[in-house]
């Protein structure tokens, strides 16, 4: 009802809108992505698992970056896929619409992303738990060193050691 009416106001005819209420005939819901060219990330709360699913399937996700964590999940995923996807990342609603329209009118880029995103993702930090862990550890160390400048941290080959005695 309301969704179709909103699309009609923008000139999108109902036969171009498909609602998926049932399981995909193959039994794998990811197969629905084969019928999609561009994923429009919701906002203010962005996708998380849905953005991961879309990128695994090679789909471009246009996202609008907000200020707090739920508004930045897709941004974080897209920035760590392992390739430049800045043309999919918007910082205001005008930019979001412009980027979606630009991509919709760039069939060559859409085709490129279908194969490039999954390959890049496979080799990215998002699919490399050891590299990801080292990066998180480095961030923790940096945060510690900023907060507790006078309490050094040293390695003893297996874990970090500190003389910290409380806040």
Tab-separated table of N, CA and C in Angstrom:
chain	number	residue	atom	x	y	z
A	1	UNK	N	0.781	-1.181	0.000
A	1	UNK	CA	0.000	0.000	0.000
A	1	UNK	C	0.830	1.254	0.000
A	2	UNK	N	1.349	1.647	1.150
A	2	UNK	CA	2.086	2.901	1.281
A	2	UNK	C	3.382	2.906	0.475
A	3	UNK	N	4.059	1.782	0.424
A	3	UNK	CA	5.322	1.706	-0.314
A	3	UNK	C	5.064	1.879	-1.808
A	4	UNK	N	4.071	1.173	-2.329
A	4	UNK	CA	3.741	1.278	-3.752
A	4	UNK	C	3.319	2.709	-4.080
A	5	UNK	N	2.525	3.323	-3.230
A	5	UNK	CA	2.085	4.710	-3.443
A	5	UNK	C	3.283	5.658	-3.484
A	6	UNK	N	4.230	5.471	-2.580
A	6	UNK	CA	5.425	6.322	-2.561
A	6	UNK	C	6.219	6.167	-3.854
A	7	UNK	N	6.356	4.944	-4.322
A	7	UNK	CA	7.074	4.726	-5.574
A	7	UNK	C	6.314	5.320	-6.761
A	8	UNK	N	5.006	5.170	-6.761
A	8	UNK	CA	4.185	5.745	-7.838
A	8	UNK	C	4.383	7.255	-7.936
A	9	UNK	N	4.459	7.919	-6.784
A	9	UNK	CA	4.674	9.373	-6.768
A	9	UNK	C	5.994	9.747	-7.440
A	10	UNK	N	6.937	8.820	-7.444
A	10	UNK	CA	8.248	9.068	-8.052
A	10	UNK	C	8.329	8.507	-9.476
A	11	UNK	N	7.198	8.013	-9.985
A	11	UNK	CA	7.174	7.536	-11.363
A	11	UNK	C	7.564	6.082	-11.552
A	12	UNK	N	7.688	5.334	-10.450
A	12	UNK	CA	8.029	3.912	-10.547
A	12	UNK	C	6.733	3.111	-10.583
A	13	UNK	N	6.531	2.398	-11.672
A	13	UNK	CA	5.300	1.626	-11.838
A	13	UNK	C	5.318	0.371	-10.981
A	14	UNK	N	4.141	-0.068	-10.529
A	14	UNK	CA	4.058	-1.232	-9.635
A	14	UNK	C	4.680	-2.507	-10.210
A	15	UNK	N	4.693	-2.670	-11.519
A	15	UNK	CA	5.264	-3.900	-12.080
A	15	UNK	C	6.789	-3.950	-11.955
A	16	UNK	N	7.395	-2.838	-11.517
A	16	UNK	CA	8.843	-2.808	-11.289
A	16	UNK	C	9.185	-3.058	-9.822
A	17	UNK	N	8.166	-3.259	-8.997
A	17	UNK	CA	8.366	-3.472	-7.566
A	17	UNK	C	8.059	-4.932	-7.258
A	18	UNK	N	8.980	-5.567	-6.557
A	18	UNK	CA	8.780	-6.963	-6.195
A	18	UNK	C	8.980	-7.122	-4.697
A	19	UNK	N	7.978	-7.641	-4.021
A	19	UNK	CA	8.078	-7.941	-2.599
A	19	UNK	C	8.342	-9.434	-2.465
A	20	UNK	N	9.314	-9.808	-1.656
A	20	UNK	CA	9.680	-11.210	-1.482
A	20	UNK	C	9.248	-11.660	-0.099
A	21	UNK	N	8.140	-12.338	-0.043
A	21	UNK	CA	7.604	-12.795	1.244
A	21	UNK	C	7.971	-14.240	1.532
A	22	UNK	N	8.234	-15.000	0.494
A	22	UNK	CA	8.473	-16.435	0.649
A	22	UNK	C	9.940	-16.771	0.412
A	23	UNK	N	10.298	-17.997	0.762
A	23	UNK	CA	11.650	-18.474	0.500
A	23	UNK	C	11.903	-18.492	-1.000
A	24	UNK	N	13.160	-18.316	-1.362
A	24	UNK	CA	13.545	-18.423	-2.768
A	24	UNK	C	13.300	-19.864	-3.211
A	25	UNK	N	12.864	-20.074	-4.447
A	25	UNK	CA	12.605	-21.449	-4.918
A	25	UNK	C	13.800	-22.383	-4.742
A	26	UNK	N	15.021	-21.848	-4.769
A	26	UNK	CA	16.215	-22.678	-4.600
A	26	UNK	C	16.414	-23.094	-3.144
A	27	UNK	N	15.701	-22.410	-2.216
A	27	UNK	CA	15.889	-22.657	-0.797
A	27	UNK	C	16.968	-21.779	-0.183
A	28	UNK	N	17.671	-21.014	-1.009
A	28	UNK	CA	18.741	-20.142	-0.530
A	28	UNK	C	18.339	-18.691	-0.767
A	29	UNK	N	18.042	-17.972	0.288
A	29	UNK	CA	17.557	-16.597	0.154
A	29	UNK	C	18.563	-15.692	-0.542
A	30	UNK	N	19.857	-16.029	-0.465
A	30	UNK	CA	20.865	-15.199	-1.126
A	30	UNK	C	20.660	-15.133	-2.637
A	31	UNK	N	19.980	-16.114	-3.178
A	31	UNK	CA	19.734	-16.124	-4.627
A	31	UNK	C	18.886	-14.936	-5.068
A	32	UNK	N	18.126	-14.348	-4.154
A	32	UNK	CA	17.362	-13.143	-4.500
A	32	UNK	C	18.288	-12.014	-4.951
A	33	UNK	N	19.509	-11.998	-4.430
A	33	UNK	CA	20.452	-10.949	-4.813
A	33	UNK	C	20.799	-11.003	-6.297
A	34	UNK	N	20.634	-12.154	-6.918
A	34	UNK	CA	20.907	-12.259	-8.356
A	34	UNK	C	19.914	-11.448	-9.178
A	35	UNK	N	18.835	-11.017	-8.567
A	35	UNK	CA	17.818	-10.218	-9.260
A	35	UNK	C	17.949	-8.727	-8.927
A	36	UNK	N	18.993	-8.365	-8.194
A	36	UNK	CA	19.171	-6.989	-7.714
A	36	UNK	C	20.441	-6.409	-8.325
A	37	UNK	N	20.364	-5.151	-8.748
A	37	UNK	CA	21.563	-4.465	-9.234
A	37	UNK	C	22.197	-3.621	-8.133
A	38	UNK	N	21.374	-2.892	-7.390
A	38	UNK	CA	21.857	-1.959	-6.378
A	38	UNK	C	21.034	-2.141	-5.104
A	39	UNK	N	21.713	-2.179	-3.971
A	39	UNK	CA	21.047	-2.263	-2.681
A	39	UNK	C	21.064	-0.864	-2.070
A	40	UNK	N	19.899	-0.355	-1.728
A	40	UNK	CA	19.794	0.935	-1.045
A	40	UNK	C	19.713	0.669	0.450
A	41	UNK	N	20.793	0.988	1.126
A	41	UNK	CA	20.895	0.765	2.564
A	41	UNK	C	19.884	1.642	3.290
A	42	UNK	N	19.167	1.092	4.264
A	42	UNK	CA	18.221	1.932	5.013
A	42	UNK	C	18.964	2.909	5.915
A	43	UNK	N	18.288	3.917	6.324
A	43	UNK	CA	18.854	4.853	7.290
A	43	UNK	C	17.721	5.413	8.119
A	44	UNK	N	17.948	5.833	9.361
A	44	UNK	CA	19.268	6.052	9.935
A	44	UNK	C	19.997	4.776	10.338
A	45	UNK	N	19.328	3.734	10.770
A	45	UNK	CA	20.020	2.495	11.123
A	45	UNK	C	20.324	1.735	9.834
A	46	UNK	N	21.603	1.431	9.630
A	46	UNK	CA	22.018	0.794	8.386
A	46	UNK	C	22.018	-0.719	8.523
A	47	UNK	N	22.277	-1.372	7.420
A	47	UNK	CA	22.356	-2.827	7.417
A	47	UNK	C	23.612	-3.300	8.131
A	48	UNK	N	23.617	-4.519	8.524
A	48	UNK	CA	24.782	-5.159	9.115
A	48	UNK	C	24.959	-6.462	8.369
A	49	UNK	N	24.232	-7.483	8.797
A	49	UNK	CA	24.272	-8.774	8.121
A	49	UNK	C	23.787	-8.632	6.681
A	50	UNK	N	22.772	-7.809	6.456
A	50	UNK	CA	22.256	-7.614	5.102
A	50	UNK	C	23.325	-7.009	4.199
A	51	UNK	N	24.101	-6.071	4.707
A	51	UNK	CA	25.189	-5.489	3.927
A	51	UNK	C	26.258	-6.536	3.643
A	52	UNK	N	26.553	-7.369	4.620
A	52	UNK	CA	27.509	-8.467	4.396
A	52	UNK	C	26.990	-9.429	3.331
A	53	UNK	N	25.721	-9.799	3.420
A	53	UNK	CA	25.125	-10.683	2.416
A	53	UNK	C	25.226	-10.073	1.022
A	54	UNK	N	24.865	-8.803	0.919
A	54	UNK	CA	24.878	-8.125	-0.377
A	54	UNK	C	26.292	-8.074	-0.952
A	55	UNK	N	27.287	-7.739	-0.123
A	55	UNK	CA	28.652	-7.660	-0.634
A	55	UNK	C	29.174	-9.045	-1.026
A	56	UNK	N	28.831	-10.061	-0.258
A	56	UNK	CA	29.230	-11.426	-0.635
A	56	UNK	C	28.674	-11.800	-2.006
A	57	UNK	N	27.511	-11.284	-2.308
A	57	UNK	CA	26.861	-11.576	-3.593
A	57	UNK	C	27.275	-10.572	-4.677
A	58	UNK	N	28.207	-9.686	-4.365
A	58	UNK	CA	28.737	-8.762	-5.353
A	58	UNK	C	27.850	-7.578	-5.658
A	59	UNK	N	26.998	-7.235	-4.737
A	59	UNK	CA	26.071	-6.128	-4.971
A	59	UNK	C	26.562	-4.846	-4.328
A	60	UNK	N	26.386	-3.770	-5.058
A	60	UNK	CA	26.734	-2.446	-4.561
A	60	UNK	C	25.694	-2.030	-3.533
A	61	UNK	N	26.164	-1.560	-2.397
A	61	UNK	CA	25.290	-1.059	-1.341
A	61	UNK	C	25.546	0.444	-1.220
A	62	UNK	N	24.538	1.238	-1.516
A	62	UNK	CA	24.643	2.683	-1.322
A	62	UNK	C	24.263	2.952	0.130
A	63	UNK	N	25.174	3.560	0.882
A	63	UNK	CA	24.912	3.791	2.299
A	63	UNK	C	25.036	5.261	2.658
A	64	UNK	N	24.283	5.661	3.660
A	64	UNK	CA	24.329	7.014	4.211
A	64	UNK	C	24.963	6.924	5.595
A	65	UNK	N	26.099	7.575	5.776
A	65	UNK	CA	26.868	7.496	7.014
A	65	UNK	C	26.270	8.436	8.058
A	66	UNK	N	26.010	7.888	9.247
A	66	UNK	CA	25.508	8.691	10.353
A	66	UNK	C	26.575	8.895	11.405
A	67	UNK	N	26.137	9.282	12.593
A	67	UNK	CA	27.068	9.632	13.669
A	67	UNK	C	27.332	8.501	14.661
A	68	UNK	N	26.347	7.625	14.894
A	68	UNK	CA	26.501	6.589	15.918
A	68	UNK	C	26.612	5.210	15.271
A	69	UNK	N	27.047	4.235	16.036
A	69	UNK	CA	27.371	2.903	15.524
A	69	UNK	C	26.300	2.303	14.607
A	70	UNK	N	25.017	2.257	14.984
A	70	UNK	CA	24.035	1.646	14.078
A	70	UNK	C	23.878	2.389	12.748
A	71	UNK	N	24.328	3.637	12.719
A	71	UNK	CA	24.253	4.437	11.501
A	71	UNK	C	25.530	4.343	10.671
A	72	UNK	N	26.492	3.541	11.148
A	72	UNK	CA	27.796	3.476	10.482
A	72	UNK	C	28.230	2.052	10.151
A	73	UNK	N	27.401	1.059	10.414
A	73	UNK	CA	27.799	-0.332	10.182
A	73	UNK	C	28.149	-0.595	8.723
A	74	UNK	N	27.273	-0.195	7.819
A	74	UNK	CA	27.535	-0.446	6.402
A	74	UNK	C	28.769	0.312	5.927
A	75	UNK	N	28.943	1.530	6.413
A	75	UNK	CA	30.129	2.316	6.082
A	75	UNK	C	31.389	1.549	6.476
A	76	UNK	N	31.404	1.020	7.686
A	76	UNK	CA	32.558	0.266	8.161
A	76	UNK	C	32.816	-0.952	7.280
A	77	UNK	N	31.776	-1.655	6.922
A	77	UNK	CA	31.926	-2.834	6.059
A	77	UNK	C	32.479	-2.417	4.703
A	78	UNK	N	31.874	-1.407	4.076
A	78	UNK	CA	32.309	-0.982	2.742
A	78	UNK	C	33.746	-0.458	2.745
A	79	UNK	N	34.151	0.215	3.811
A	79	UNK	CA	35.518	0.738	3.884
A	79	UNK	C	36.544	-0.371	4.094
A	80	UNK	N	36.100	-1.562	4.485
A	80	UNK	CA	37.022	-2.666	4.746
A	80	UNK	C	36.889	-3.831	3.778
A	81	UNK	N	36.149	-3.640	2.702
A	81	UNK	CA	35.987	-4.691	1.696
A	81	UNK	C	37.304	-4.957	0.965
A	82	UNK	N	38.177	-3.955	0.930
A	82	UNK	CA	39.466	-4.163	0.296
A	82	UNK	C	39.594	-3.501	-1.062
A	83	UNK	N	38.630	-2.684	-1.417
A	83	UNK	CA	38.702	-1.915	-2.665
A	83	UNK	C	38.024	-0.577	-2.436
A	84	UNK	N	38.263	0.351	-3.321
A	84	UNK	CA	37.683	1.673	-3.172
A	84	UNK	C	36.215	1.651	-3.577
A	85	UNK	N	35.344	1.862	-2.597
A	85	UNK	CA	33.901	1.911	-2.832
A	85	UNK	C	33.340	3.261	-2.403
A	86	UNK	N	34.169	4.297	-2.453
A	86	UNK	CA	33.727	5.631	-2.031
A	86	UNK	C	32.545	6.139	-2.849
A	87	UNK	N	32.387	5.634	-4.075
A	87	UNK	CA	31.250	6.065	-4.889
A	87	UNK	C	29.925	5.493	-4.380
A	88	UNK	N	29.979	4.643	-3.346
A	88	UNK	CA	28.772	4.061	-2.748
A	88	UNK	C	28.463	4.664	-1.380
A	89	UNK	N	29.344	5.532	-0.894
A	89	UNK	CA	29.240	6.051	0.471
A	89	UNK	C	28.851	7.525	0.438
A	90	UNK	N	27.719	7.831	1.082
A	90	UNK	CA	27.210	9.211	1.117
A	90	UNK	C	27.228	9.740	2.540
A	91	UNK	N	27.350	11.071	2.644
A	91	UNK	CA	27.391	11.701	3.962
A	91	UNK	C	26.213	12.641	4.202
A	92	UNK	N	25.309	12.751	3.244
A	92	UNK	CA	24.040	13.458	3.441
A	92	UNK	C	23.033	12.884	2.447
A	93	UNK	N	21.758	13.170	2.661
A	93	UNK	CA	20.711	12.540	1.846
A	93	UNK	C	20.799	12.946	0.374
A	94	UNK	N	21.198	14.172	0.110
A	94	UNK	CA	21.350	14.614	-1.293
A	94	UNK	C	22.419	13.769	-1.993
A	95	UNK	N	23.543	13.576	-1.314
A	95	UNK	CA	24.637	12.764	-1.841
A	95	UNK	C	24.200	11.307	-2.022
A	96	UNK	N	23.403	10.802	-1.098
A	96	UNK	CA	22.881	9.425	-1.165
A	96	UNK	C	22.091	9.230	-2.459
A	97	UNK	N	21.179	10.149	-2.731
A	97	UNK	CA	20.355	10.066	-3.947
A	97	UNK	C	21.240	10.204	-5.188
A	98	UNK	N	22.164	11.157	-5.162
A	98	UNK	CA	23.040	11.377	-6.315
A	98	UNK	C	23.903	10.155	-6.610
A	99	UNK	N	24.419	9.526	-5.573
A	99	UNK	CA	25.265	8.343	-5.776
A	99	UNK	C	24.444	7.160	-6.284
A	100	UNK	N	23.237	7.011	-5.772
A	100	UNK	CA	22.372	5.932	-6.256
A	100	UNK	C	22.029	6.141	-7.727
A	101	UNK	N	21.680	7.364	-8.097
A	101	UNK	CA	21.348	7.657	-9.496
A	101	UNK	C	22.559	7.501	-10.402
A	102	UNK	N	23.713	7.967	-9.958
A	102	UNK	CA	24.932	7.839	-10.763
A	102	UNK	C	25.246	6.372	-11.031
A	103	UNK	N	25.131	5.535	-10.006
A	103	UNK	CA	25.402	4.117	-10.194
A	103	UNK	C	24.344	3.472	-11.074
A	104	UNK	N	23.096	3.826	-10.871
A	104	UNK	CA	22.017	3.256	-11.689
A	104	UNK	C	22.224	3.562	-13.172
A	105	UNK	N	22.903	4.652	-13.468
A	105	UNK	CA	23.169	5.044	-14.854
A	105	UNK	C	24.554	4.620	-15.332
A	106	UNK	N	25.223	3.746	-14.574
A	106	UNK	CA	26.561	3.301	-14.927
A	106	UNK	C	26.605	1.769	-14.931
A	107	UNK	N	26.047	1.191	-15.972
A	107	UNK	CA	25.952	-0.269	-16.064
A	107	UNK	C	27.333	-0.930	-16.018
A	108	UNK	N	28.327	-0.274	-16.589
A	108	UNK	CA	29.684	-0.812	-16.586
A	108	UNK	C	30.208	-0.978	-15.152
A	109	UNK	N	29.958	0.009	-14.299
A	109	UNK	CA	30.399	-0.060	-12.904
A	109	UNK	C	29.646	-1.162	-12.150
A	110	UNK	N	28.353	-1.273	-12.406
A	110	UNK	CA	27.563	-2.325	-11.756
A	110	UNK	C	28.128	-3.698	-12.121
A	111	UNK	N	28.416	-3.908	-13.385
A	111	UNK	CA	28.967	-5.191	-13.844
A	111	UNK	C	30.335	-5.437	-13.213
A	112	UNK	N	31.166	-4.403	-13.137
A	112	UNK	CA	32.485	-4.519	-12.520
A	112	UNK	C	32.368	-4.947	-11.063
A	113	UNK	N	31.451	-4.333	-10.327
A	113	UNK	CA	31.305	-4.605	-8.900
A	113	UNK	C	30.839	-6.023	-8.612
A	114	UNK	N	30.044	-6.598	-9.500
A	114	UNK	CA	29.528	-7.962	-9.289
A	114	UNK	C	30.663	-8.965	-9.112
A	115	UNK	N	31.730	-8.807	-9.853
A	115	UNK	CA	32.853	-9.741	-9.700
A	115	UNK	C	33.932	-9.205	-8.769
A	116	UNK	N	34.134	-7.878	-8.761
A	116	UNK	CA	35.227	-7.299	-7.979
A	116	UNK	C	34.965	-7.325	-6.471
A	117	UNK	N	33.728	-7.042	-6.067
A	117	UNK	CA	33.449	-6.978	-4.621
A	117	UNK	C	33.698	-8.318	-3.930
A	118	UNK	N	33.137	-9.444	-4.407
A	118	UNK	CA	33.385	-10.706	-3.687
A	118	UNK	C	34.862	-11.104	-3.656
A	119	UNK	N	35.575	-10.870	-4.751
A	119	UNK	CA	36.997	-11.208	-4.786
A	119	UNK	C	37.775	-10.350	-3.795
A	120	UNK	N	37.497	-9.069	-3.790
A	120	UNK	CA	38.157	-8.156	-2.867
A	120	UNK	C	37.800	-8.512	-1.421
A	121	UNK	N	36.536	-8.790	-1.173
A	121	UNK	CA	36.078	-9.161	0.168
A	121	UNK	C	36.810	-10.399	0.663
A	122	UNK	N	36.952	-11.384	-0.213
A	122	UNK	CA	37.613	-12.643	0.150
A	122	UNK	C	39.041	-12.394	0.645
A	123	UNK	N	39.713	-11.402	0.060
A	123	UNK	CA	41.091	-11.097	0.430
A	123	UNK	C	41.207	-9.954	1.431
A	124	UNK	N	40.082	-9.489	1.962
A	124	UNK	CA	40.080	-8.327	2.856
A	124	UNK	C	40.280	-8.729	4.312
A	125	UNK	N	40.470	-7.713	5.125
A	125	UNK	CA	40.605	-7.921	6.569
A	125	UNK	C	39.329	-8.522	7.170
A	126	UNK	N	38.181	-8.292	6.527
A	126	UNK	CA	36.921	-8.828	7.041
A	126	UNK	C	36.881	-10.357	6.993
A	127	UNK	N	37.685	-10.949	6.124
A	127	UNK	CA	37.723	-12.412	5.999
A	127	UNK	C	39.064	-12.978	6.457
A	128	UNK	N	39.803	-12.210	7.227
A	128	UNK	CA	41.111	-12.631	7.728
A	128	UNK	C	41.146	-12.393	9.240
A	129	UNK	N	40.670	-13.370	10.019
A	129	UNK	CA	40.540	-13.158	11.464
A	129	UNK	C	41.870	-12.838	12.161
A	130	UNK	N	42.971	-13.387	11.694
A	130	UNK	CA	44.255	-13.093	12.344
A	130	UNK	C	44.641	-11.623	12.128
A	131	UNK	N	44.540	-11.164	10.901
A	131	UNK	CA	44.876	-9.763	10.607
A	131	UNK	C	43.915	-8.825	11.331
A	132	UNK	N	42.624	-9.184	11.342
A	132	UNK	CA	41.624	-8.368	12.038
A	132	UNK	C	41.954	-8.273	13.527
A	133	UNK	N	42.300	-9.419	14.131
A	133	UNK	CA	42.636	-9.457	15.558
A	133	UNK	C	43.844	-8.587	15.857
A	134	UNK	N	44.873	-8.666	15.012
A	134	UNK	CA	46.067	-7.835	15.222
A	134	UNK	C	45.709	-6.347	15.139
A	135	UNK	N	44.813	-5.983	14.218
A	135	UNK	CA	44.418	-4.583	14.094
A	135	UNK	C	43.639	-4.124	15.331
A	136	UNK	N	42.753	-4.979	15.849
A	136	UNK	CA	42.003	-4.636	17.063
A	136	UNK	C	42.957	-4.520	18.249
A	137	UNK	N	43.898	-5.459	18.343
A	137	UNK	CA	44.879	-5.381	19.428
A	137	UNK	C	45.676	-4.076	19.371
A	138	UNK	N	46.086	-3.689	18.173
A	138	UNK	CA	46.844	-2.445	18.002
A	138	UNK	C	45.994	-1.249	18.432
A	139	UNK	N	44.707	-1.281	18.114
A	139	UNK	CA	43.813	-0.186	18.518
A	139	UNK	C	43.676	-0.142	20.039
A	140	UNK	N	43.567	-1.320	20.680
A	140	UNK	CA	43.495	-1.358	22.141
A	140	UNK	C	44.776	-0.789	22.763
A	141	UNK	N	45.917	-1.175	22.214
A	141	UNK	CA	47.196	-0.670	22.734
A	141	UNK	C	47.282	0.846	22.590
A	142	UNK	N	46.883	1.335	21.436
A	142	UNK	CA	46.918	2.781	21.223
A	142	UNK	C	46.000	3.501	22.204
A	143	UNK	N	44.787	2.947	22.399
A	143	UNK	CA	43.848	3.560	23.349
A	143	UNK	C	44.441	3.544	24.760
A	144	UNK	N	45.048	2.416	25.141
A	144	UNK	CA	45.676	2.307	26.468
A	144	UNK	C	46.764	3.360	26.631
A	145	UNK	N	47.612	3.461	25.623
A	145	UNK	CA	48.741	4.377	25.716
A	145	UNK	C	48.302	5.834	25.727
A	146	UNK	N	47.194	6.136	25.087
A	146	UNK	CA	46.661	7.500	25.144
A	146	UNK	C	46.077	7.800	26.523
A	147	UNK	N	45.368	6.824	27.091
A	147	UNK	CA	44.685	7.018	28.371
A	147	UNK	C	45.665	6.984	29.541
A	148	UNK	N	46.610	6.044	29.492
A	148	UNK	CA	47.525	5.826	30.613
A	148	UNK	C	48.961	6.032	30.141
A	149	UNK	N	49.313	7.261	29.870
A	149	UNK	CA	50.632	7.599	29.326
A	149	UNK	C	51.782	7.146	30.224
A	150	UNK	N	51.567	7.114	31.531
A	150	UNK	CA	52.628	6.773	32.473
A	150	UNK	C	52.653	5.297	32.856
A	151	UNK	N	51.809	4.485	32.229
A	151	UNK	CA	51.754	3.055	32.537
A	151	UNK	C	52.066	2.278	31.261
A	152	UNK	N	53.352	1.995	31.047
A	152	UNK	CA	53.722	1.313	29.795
A	152	UNK	C	53.206	-0.123	29.739
A	153	UNK	N	53.060	-0.585	28.532
A	153	UNK	CA	52.642	-1.971	28.282
A	153	UNK	C	53.794	-2.650	27.556
A	154	UNK	N	54.132	-3.876	27.968
A	154	UNK	CA	55.192	-4.615	27.280
A	154	UNK	C	54.683	-6.006	26.899
A	155	UNK	N	55.333	-6.605	25.935
A	155	UNK	CA	54.988	-7.959	25.499
A	155	UNK	C	55.877	-8.969	26.210
A	156	UNK	N	55.335	-10.137	26.571
A	156	UNK	CA	56.173	-11.216	27.108
A	156	UNK	C	56.033	-12.463	26.244
A	157	UNK	N	55.850	-12.266	24.955
A	157	UNK	CA	55.728	-13.300	23.919
A	157	UNK	C	54.356	-13.956	23.846
A	158	UNK	N	53.587	-13.946	24.899
A	158	UNK	CA	52.265	-14.571	24.831
A	158	UNK	C	51.146	-13.593	25.090
A	159	UNK	N	51.405	-12.554	25.891
A	159	UNK	CA	50.355	-11.588	26.189
A	159	UNK	C	50.967	-10.262	26.628
A	160	UNK	N	50.110	-9.286	26.769
A	160	UNK	CA	50.550	-7.967	27.180
A	160	UNK	C	50.587	-7.897	28.705
A	161	UNK	N	51.572	-7.208	29.227
A	161	UNK	CA	51.746	-7.100	30.664
A	161	UNK	C	51.823	-5.634	31.038
A	162	UNK	N	51.186	-5.266	32.134
A	162	UNK	CA	51.233	-3.887	32.605
A	162	UNK	C	51.322	-3.868	34.119
A	163	UNK	N	51.833	-2.789	34.620
A	163	UNK	CA	51.866	-2.590	36.070
A	163	UNK	C	50.657	-1.783	36.525
A	164	UNK	N	49.605	-1.785	35.779
A	164	UNK	CA	48.418	-0.976	36.050
A	164	UNK	C	47.801	-1.394	37.366
A	165	UNK	N	47.434	-0.392	38.206
A	165	UNK	CA	46.858	-0.663	39.529
A	165	UNK	C	45.468	-0.071	39.669
A	166	UNK	N	44.754	0.116	38.577
A	166	UNK	CA	43.396	0.646	38.661
A	166	UNK	C	43.275	2.052	38.117
A	167	UNK	N	42.056	2.490	37.915
A	167	UNK	CA	41.799	3.814	37.335
A	167	UNK	C	42.110	4.858	38.322
